[in-house]
Short mmCIF file of C-alpha atoms and ligand atoms in Angstrom, two decimals:
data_model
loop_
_atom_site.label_atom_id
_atom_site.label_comp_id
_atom_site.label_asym_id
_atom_site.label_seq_id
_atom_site.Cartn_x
_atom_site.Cartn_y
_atom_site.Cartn_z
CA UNK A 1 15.90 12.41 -18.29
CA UNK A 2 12.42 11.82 -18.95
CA UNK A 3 9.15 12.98 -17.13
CA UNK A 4 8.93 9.56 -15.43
CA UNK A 5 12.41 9.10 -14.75
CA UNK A 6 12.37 12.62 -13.00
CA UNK A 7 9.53 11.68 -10.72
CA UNK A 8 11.38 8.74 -9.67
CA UNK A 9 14.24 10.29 -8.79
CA UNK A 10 11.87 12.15 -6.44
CA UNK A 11 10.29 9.15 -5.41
CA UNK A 12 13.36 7.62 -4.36
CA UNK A 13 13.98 10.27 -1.95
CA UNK A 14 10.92 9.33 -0.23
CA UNK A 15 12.02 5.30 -0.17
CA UNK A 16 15.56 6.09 1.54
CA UNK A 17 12.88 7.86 4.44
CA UNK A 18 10.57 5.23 4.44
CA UNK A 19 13.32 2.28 4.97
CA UNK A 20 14.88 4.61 7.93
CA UNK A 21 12.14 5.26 9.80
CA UNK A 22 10.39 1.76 8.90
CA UNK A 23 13.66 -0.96 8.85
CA UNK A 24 12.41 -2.21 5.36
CA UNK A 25 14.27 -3.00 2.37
CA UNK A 26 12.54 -0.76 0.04
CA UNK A 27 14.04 -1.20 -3.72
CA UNK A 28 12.51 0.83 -6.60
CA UNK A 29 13.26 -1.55 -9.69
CA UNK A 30 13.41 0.37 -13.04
CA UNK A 31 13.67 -0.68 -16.94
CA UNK A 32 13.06 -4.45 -16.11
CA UNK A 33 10.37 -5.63 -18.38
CA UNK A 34 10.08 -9.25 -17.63
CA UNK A 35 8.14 -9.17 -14.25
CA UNK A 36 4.76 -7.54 -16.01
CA UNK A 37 5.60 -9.23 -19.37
CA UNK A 38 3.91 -12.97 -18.48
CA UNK A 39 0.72 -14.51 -18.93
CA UNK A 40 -0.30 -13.94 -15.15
CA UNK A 41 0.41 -9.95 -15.54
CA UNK A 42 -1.40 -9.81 -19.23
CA UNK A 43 -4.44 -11.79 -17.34
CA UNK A 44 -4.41 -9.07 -14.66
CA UNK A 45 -4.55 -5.37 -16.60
CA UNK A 46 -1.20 -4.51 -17.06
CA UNK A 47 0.24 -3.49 -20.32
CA UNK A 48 3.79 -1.70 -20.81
CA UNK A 49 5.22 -1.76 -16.82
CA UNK A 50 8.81 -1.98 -16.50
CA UNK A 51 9.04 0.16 -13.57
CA UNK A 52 7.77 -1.17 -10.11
CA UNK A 53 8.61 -1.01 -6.38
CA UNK A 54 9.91 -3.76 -4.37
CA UNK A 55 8.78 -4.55 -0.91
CA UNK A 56 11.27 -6.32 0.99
CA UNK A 57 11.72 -6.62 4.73
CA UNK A 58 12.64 -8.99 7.83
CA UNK A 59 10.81 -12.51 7.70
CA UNK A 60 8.51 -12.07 10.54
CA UNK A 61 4.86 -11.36 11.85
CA UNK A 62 4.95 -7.48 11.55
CA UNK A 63 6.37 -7.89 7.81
CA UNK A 64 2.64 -8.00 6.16
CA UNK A 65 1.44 -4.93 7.97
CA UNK A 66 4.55 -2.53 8.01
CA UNK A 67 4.62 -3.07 3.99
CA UNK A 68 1.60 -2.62 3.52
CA UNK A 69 2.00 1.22 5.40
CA UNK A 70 5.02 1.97 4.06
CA UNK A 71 3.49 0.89 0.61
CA UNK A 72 1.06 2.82 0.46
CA UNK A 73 2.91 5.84 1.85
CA UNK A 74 4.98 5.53 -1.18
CA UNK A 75 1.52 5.06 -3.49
CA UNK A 76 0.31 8.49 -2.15
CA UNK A 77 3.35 10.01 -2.74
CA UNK A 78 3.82 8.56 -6.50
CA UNK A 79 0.12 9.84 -7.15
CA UNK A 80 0.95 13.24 -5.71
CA UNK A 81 4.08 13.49 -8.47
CA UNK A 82 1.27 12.73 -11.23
CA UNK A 83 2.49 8.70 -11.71
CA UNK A 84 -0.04 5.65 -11.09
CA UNK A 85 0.22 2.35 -9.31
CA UNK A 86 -1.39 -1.14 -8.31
CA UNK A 87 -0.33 -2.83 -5.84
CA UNK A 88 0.06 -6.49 -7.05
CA UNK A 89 0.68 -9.65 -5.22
CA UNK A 90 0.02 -12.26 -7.58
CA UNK A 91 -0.07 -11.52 -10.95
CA UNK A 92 3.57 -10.57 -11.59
CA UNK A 93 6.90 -13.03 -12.05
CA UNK A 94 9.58 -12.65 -9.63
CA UNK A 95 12.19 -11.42 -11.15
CA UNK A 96 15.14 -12.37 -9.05
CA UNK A 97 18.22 -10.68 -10.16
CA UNK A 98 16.01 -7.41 -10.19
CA UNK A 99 15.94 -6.74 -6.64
CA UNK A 100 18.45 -7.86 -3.45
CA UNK A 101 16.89 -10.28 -0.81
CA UNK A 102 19.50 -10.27 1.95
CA UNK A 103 19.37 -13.66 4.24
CA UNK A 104 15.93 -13.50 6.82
CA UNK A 105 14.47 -11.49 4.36
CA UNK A 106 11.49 -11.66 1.78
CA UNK A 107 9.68 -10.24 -1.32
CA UNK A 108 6.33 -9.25 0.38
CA UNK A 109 4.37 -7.87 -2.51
CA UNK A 110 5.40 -5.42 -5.84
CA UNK A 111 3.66 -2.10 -6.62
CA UNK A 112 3.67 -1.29 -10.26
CA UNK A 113 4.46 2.43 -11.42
CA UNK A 114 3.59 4.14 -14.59
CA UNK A 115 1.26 6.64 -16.38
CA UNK A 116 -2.14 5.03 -15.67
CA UNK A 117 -4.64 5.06 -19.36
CA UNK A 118 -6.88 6.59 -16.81
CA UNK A 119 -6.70 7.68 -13.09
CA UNK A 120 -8.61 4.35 -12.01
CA UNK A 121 -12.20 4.56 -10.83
CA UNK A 122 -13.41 4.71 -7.53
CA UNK A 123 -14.51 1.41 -5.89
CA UNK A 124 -17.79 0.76 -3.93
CA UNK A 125 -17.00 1.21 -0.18
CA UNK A 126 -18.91 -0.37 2.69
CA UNK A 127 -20.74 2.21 5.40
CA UNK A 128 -18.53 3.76 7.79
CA UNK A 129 -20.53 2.05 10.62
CA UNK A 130 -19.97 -1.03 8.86
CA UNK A 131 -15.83 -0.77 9.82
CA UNK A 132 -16.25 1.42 12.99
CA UNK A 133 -16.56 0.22 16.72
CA UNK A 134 -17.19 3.05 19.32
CA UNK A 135 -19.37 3.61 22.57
CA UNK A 136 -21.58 6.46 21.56
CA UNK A 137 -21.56 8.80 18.39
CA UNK A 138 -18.31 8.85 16.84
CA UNK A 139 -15.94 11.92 16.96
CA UNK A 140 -15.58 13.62 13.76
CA UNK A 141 -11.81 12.75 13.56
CA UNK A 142 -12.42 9.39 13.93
CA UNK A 143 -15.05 8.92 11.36
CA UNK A 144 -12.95 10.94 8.50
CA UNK A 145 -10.21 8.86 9.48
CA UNK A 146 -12.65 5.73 8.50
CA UNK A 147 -13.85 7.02 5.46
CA UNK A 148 -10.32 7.72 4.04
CA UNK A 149 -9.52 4.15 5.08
CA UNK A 150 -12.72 3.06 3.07
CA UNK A 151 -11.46 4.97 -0.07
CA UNK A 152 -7.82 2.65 0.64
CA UNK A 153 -7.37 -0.31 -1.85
CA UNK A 154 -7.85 -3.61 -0.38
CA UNK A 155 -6.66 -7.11 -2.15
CA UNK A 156 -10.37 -7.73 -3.83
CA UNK A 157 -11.92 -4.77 -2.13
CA UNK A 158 -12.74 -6.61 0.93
CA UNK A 159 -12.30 -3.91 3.73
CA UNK A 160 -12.05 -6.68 6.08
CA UNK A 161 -10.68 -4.13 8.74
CA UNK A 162 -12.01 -2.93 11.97
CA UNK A 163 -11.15 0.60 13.78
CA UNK A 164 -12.78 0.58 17.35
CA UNK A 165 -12.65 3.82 19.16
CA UNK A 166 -11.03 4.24 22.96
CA UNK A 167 -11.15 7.59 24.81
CA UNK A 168 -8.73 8.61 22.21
CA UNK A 169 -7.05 5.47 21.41
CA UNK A 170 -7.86 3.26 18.57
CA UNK A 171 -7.25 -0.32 17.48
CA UNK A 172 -7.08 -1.31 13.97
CA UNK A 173 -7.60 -5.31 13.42
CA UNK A 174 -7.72 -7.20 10.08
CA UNK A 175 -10.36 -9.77 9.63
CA UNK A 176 -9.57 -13.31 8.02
CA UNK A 177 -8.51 -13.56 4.51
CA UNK A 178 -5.86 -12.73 1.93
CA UNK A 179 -3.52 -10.29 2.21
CA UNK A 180 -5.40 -8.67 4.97
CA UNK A 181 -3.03 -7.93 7.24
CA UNK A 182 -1.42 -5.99 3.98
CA UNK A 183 -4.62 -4.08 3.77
CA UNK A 184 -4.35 -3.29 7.31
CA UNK A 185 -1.24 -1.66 6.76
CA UNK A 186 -2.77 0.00 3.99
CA UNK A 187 -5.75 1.29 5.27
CA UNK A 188 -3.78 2.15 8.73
CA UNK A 189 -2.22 4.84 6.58
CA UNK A 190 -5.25 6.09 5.06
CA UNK A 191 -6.93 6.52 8.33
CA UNK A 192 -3.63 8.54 10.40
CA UNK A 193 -4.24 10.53 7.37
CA UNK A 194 -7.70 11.54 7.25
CA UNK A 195 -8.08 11.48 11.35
CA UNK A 196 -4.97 13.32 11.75
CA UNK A 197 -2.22 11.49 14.03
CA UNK A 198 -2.81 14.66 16.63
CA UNK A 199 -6.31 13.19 17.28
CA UNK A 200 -5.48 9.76 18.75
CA UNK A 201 -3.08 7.27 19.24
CA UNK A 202 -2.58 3.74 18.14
CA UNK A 203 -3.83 1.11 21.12
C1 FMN B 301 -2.76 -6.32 -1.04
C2 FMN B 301 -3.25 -6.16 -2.45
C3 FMN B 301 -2.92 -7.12 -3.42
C4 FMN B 301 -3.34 -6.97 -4.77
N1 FMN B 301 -2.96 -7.90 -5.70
C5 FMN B 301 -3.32 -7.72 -7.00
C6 FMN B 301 -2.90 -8.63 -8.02
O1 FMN B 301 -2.19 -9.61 -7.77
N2 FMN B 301 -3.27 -8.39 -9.30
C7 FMN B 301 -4.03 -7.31 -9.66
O2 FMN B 301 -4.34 -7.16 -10.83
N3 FMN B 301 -4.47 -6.42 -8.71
C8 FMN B 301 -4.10 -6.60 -7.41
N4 FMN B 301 -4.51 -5.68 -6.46
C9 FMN B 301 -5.29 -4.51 -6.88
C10 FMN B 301 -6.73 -4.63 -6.46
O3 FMN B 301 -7.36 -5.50 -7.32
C11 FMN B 301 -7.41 -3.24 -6.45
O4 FMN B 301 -6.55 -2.33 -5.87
C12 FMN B 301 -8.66 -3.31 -5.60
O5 FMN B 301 -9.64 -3.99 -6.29
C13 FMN B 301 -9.19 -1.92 -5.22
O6 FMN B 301 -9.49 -1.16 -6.34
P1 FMN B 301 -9.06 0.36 -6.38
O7 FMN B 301 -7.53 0.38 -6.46
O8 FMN B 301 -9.70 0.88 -7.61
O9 FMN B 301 -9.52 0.99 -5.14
C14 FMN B 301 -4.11 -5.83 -5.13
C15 FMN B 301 -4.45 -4.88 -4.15
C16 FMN B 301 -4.02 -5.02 -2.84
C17 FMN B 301 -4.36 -3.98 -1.83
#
């Protein structure tokens, strides 16, 4: 087995949690060149992907959202065992015989997996006050929680998003554009982890 094979072997461990406790269809797709291989994925910056994960789940208004959580759950995780990743909605070919679709379901978005030429660069993010709603100064939890949601990719770095503060409760709403309800999900996950979930719940 190879270094990369070995981490996704441990990385799969974490997709059969993530489809329990989420109801997704998770698949991690391996040796399939064809889906990074087309003029869409050479315009984007992809060179040499043949691995990539597969987010799959129930047709339905939570679909954008939970993927986007469970996504980047699984994005974390790859990073922690030393691979990279992009999340990619558009520039990629669906590869259909690569993944399983049951009936009422759909591909949501891919996330590509590999060794990275670098480790990516960080991105400008907007002022925490600029994303944060609260009556009075905000609570230290709540503005780490903010800034690790600023430091989240977003589809064209918008950080369209929105956390407004409630006694302890918080509500998290995308703003209008693409893929933001994705980059909800996304940034959702960034802020439980930087707030810590003990702190507050979800309104
Ligand atoms: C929901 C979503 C969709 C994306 N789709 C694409 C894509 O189709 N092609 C691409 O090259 N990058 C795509 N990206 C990557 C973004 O361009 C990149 O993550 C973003 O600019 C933030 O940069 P950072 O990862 O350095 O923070 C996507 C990112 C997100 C969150």
């Amino acid at each position: 087995m190879t270094d990369q094979q070995k981490e996704l072997a441990l990385l799969a461990e974490e997709f059969e949690d993530c489809n329990q406790e989420s109801g997704l269809h998770i698949q991690l797709v391996m040796n399939e060149p064809k889906a990074f291989d087309g003029f869409m994925a050479h315009y984007g910056k992809f060179s040499g992907v043949t691995n990539y994960i597969a987010m799959i789940g129930k047709k339905g208004p939570e679909l954008d959202e939970k993927c986007g959580y469970y996504g980047e759950r699984l994005v974390l995780k790859a990073q922690q065992l030393g691979l990279n990743t992009c999340w990619v909605a558009m520039t990629y070919s669906k590869v259909k015989t690569a993944f399983t679709v049951n009936s009422g379901e759909k591909l949501c978005i891919v996330i590509s997996l590999g060794y990275g030429k670098n480790e990516g660069v960080p991105h400008k993010s907007k002022p925490v006050e600029a994303v944060t709603k609260a009556n009075g100064p905000l609570p230290g939890w709540f503005r780490s929680g903010a800034e690790a949601a600023l430091l989240a990719p977003t589809a064209m770095n918008q950080q369209k998003f929105v956390f407004t503060l409630n006694g302890n409760k918080v509500s998290a709403k995308a703003g209008l554009g693409f893929y933001s309800k994705i980059d909800l999900g996304i940034a959702k996950y960034h802020f439980e982890a930087g707030a810590g979930k003990e702190n507050f719940t979800w309104a």
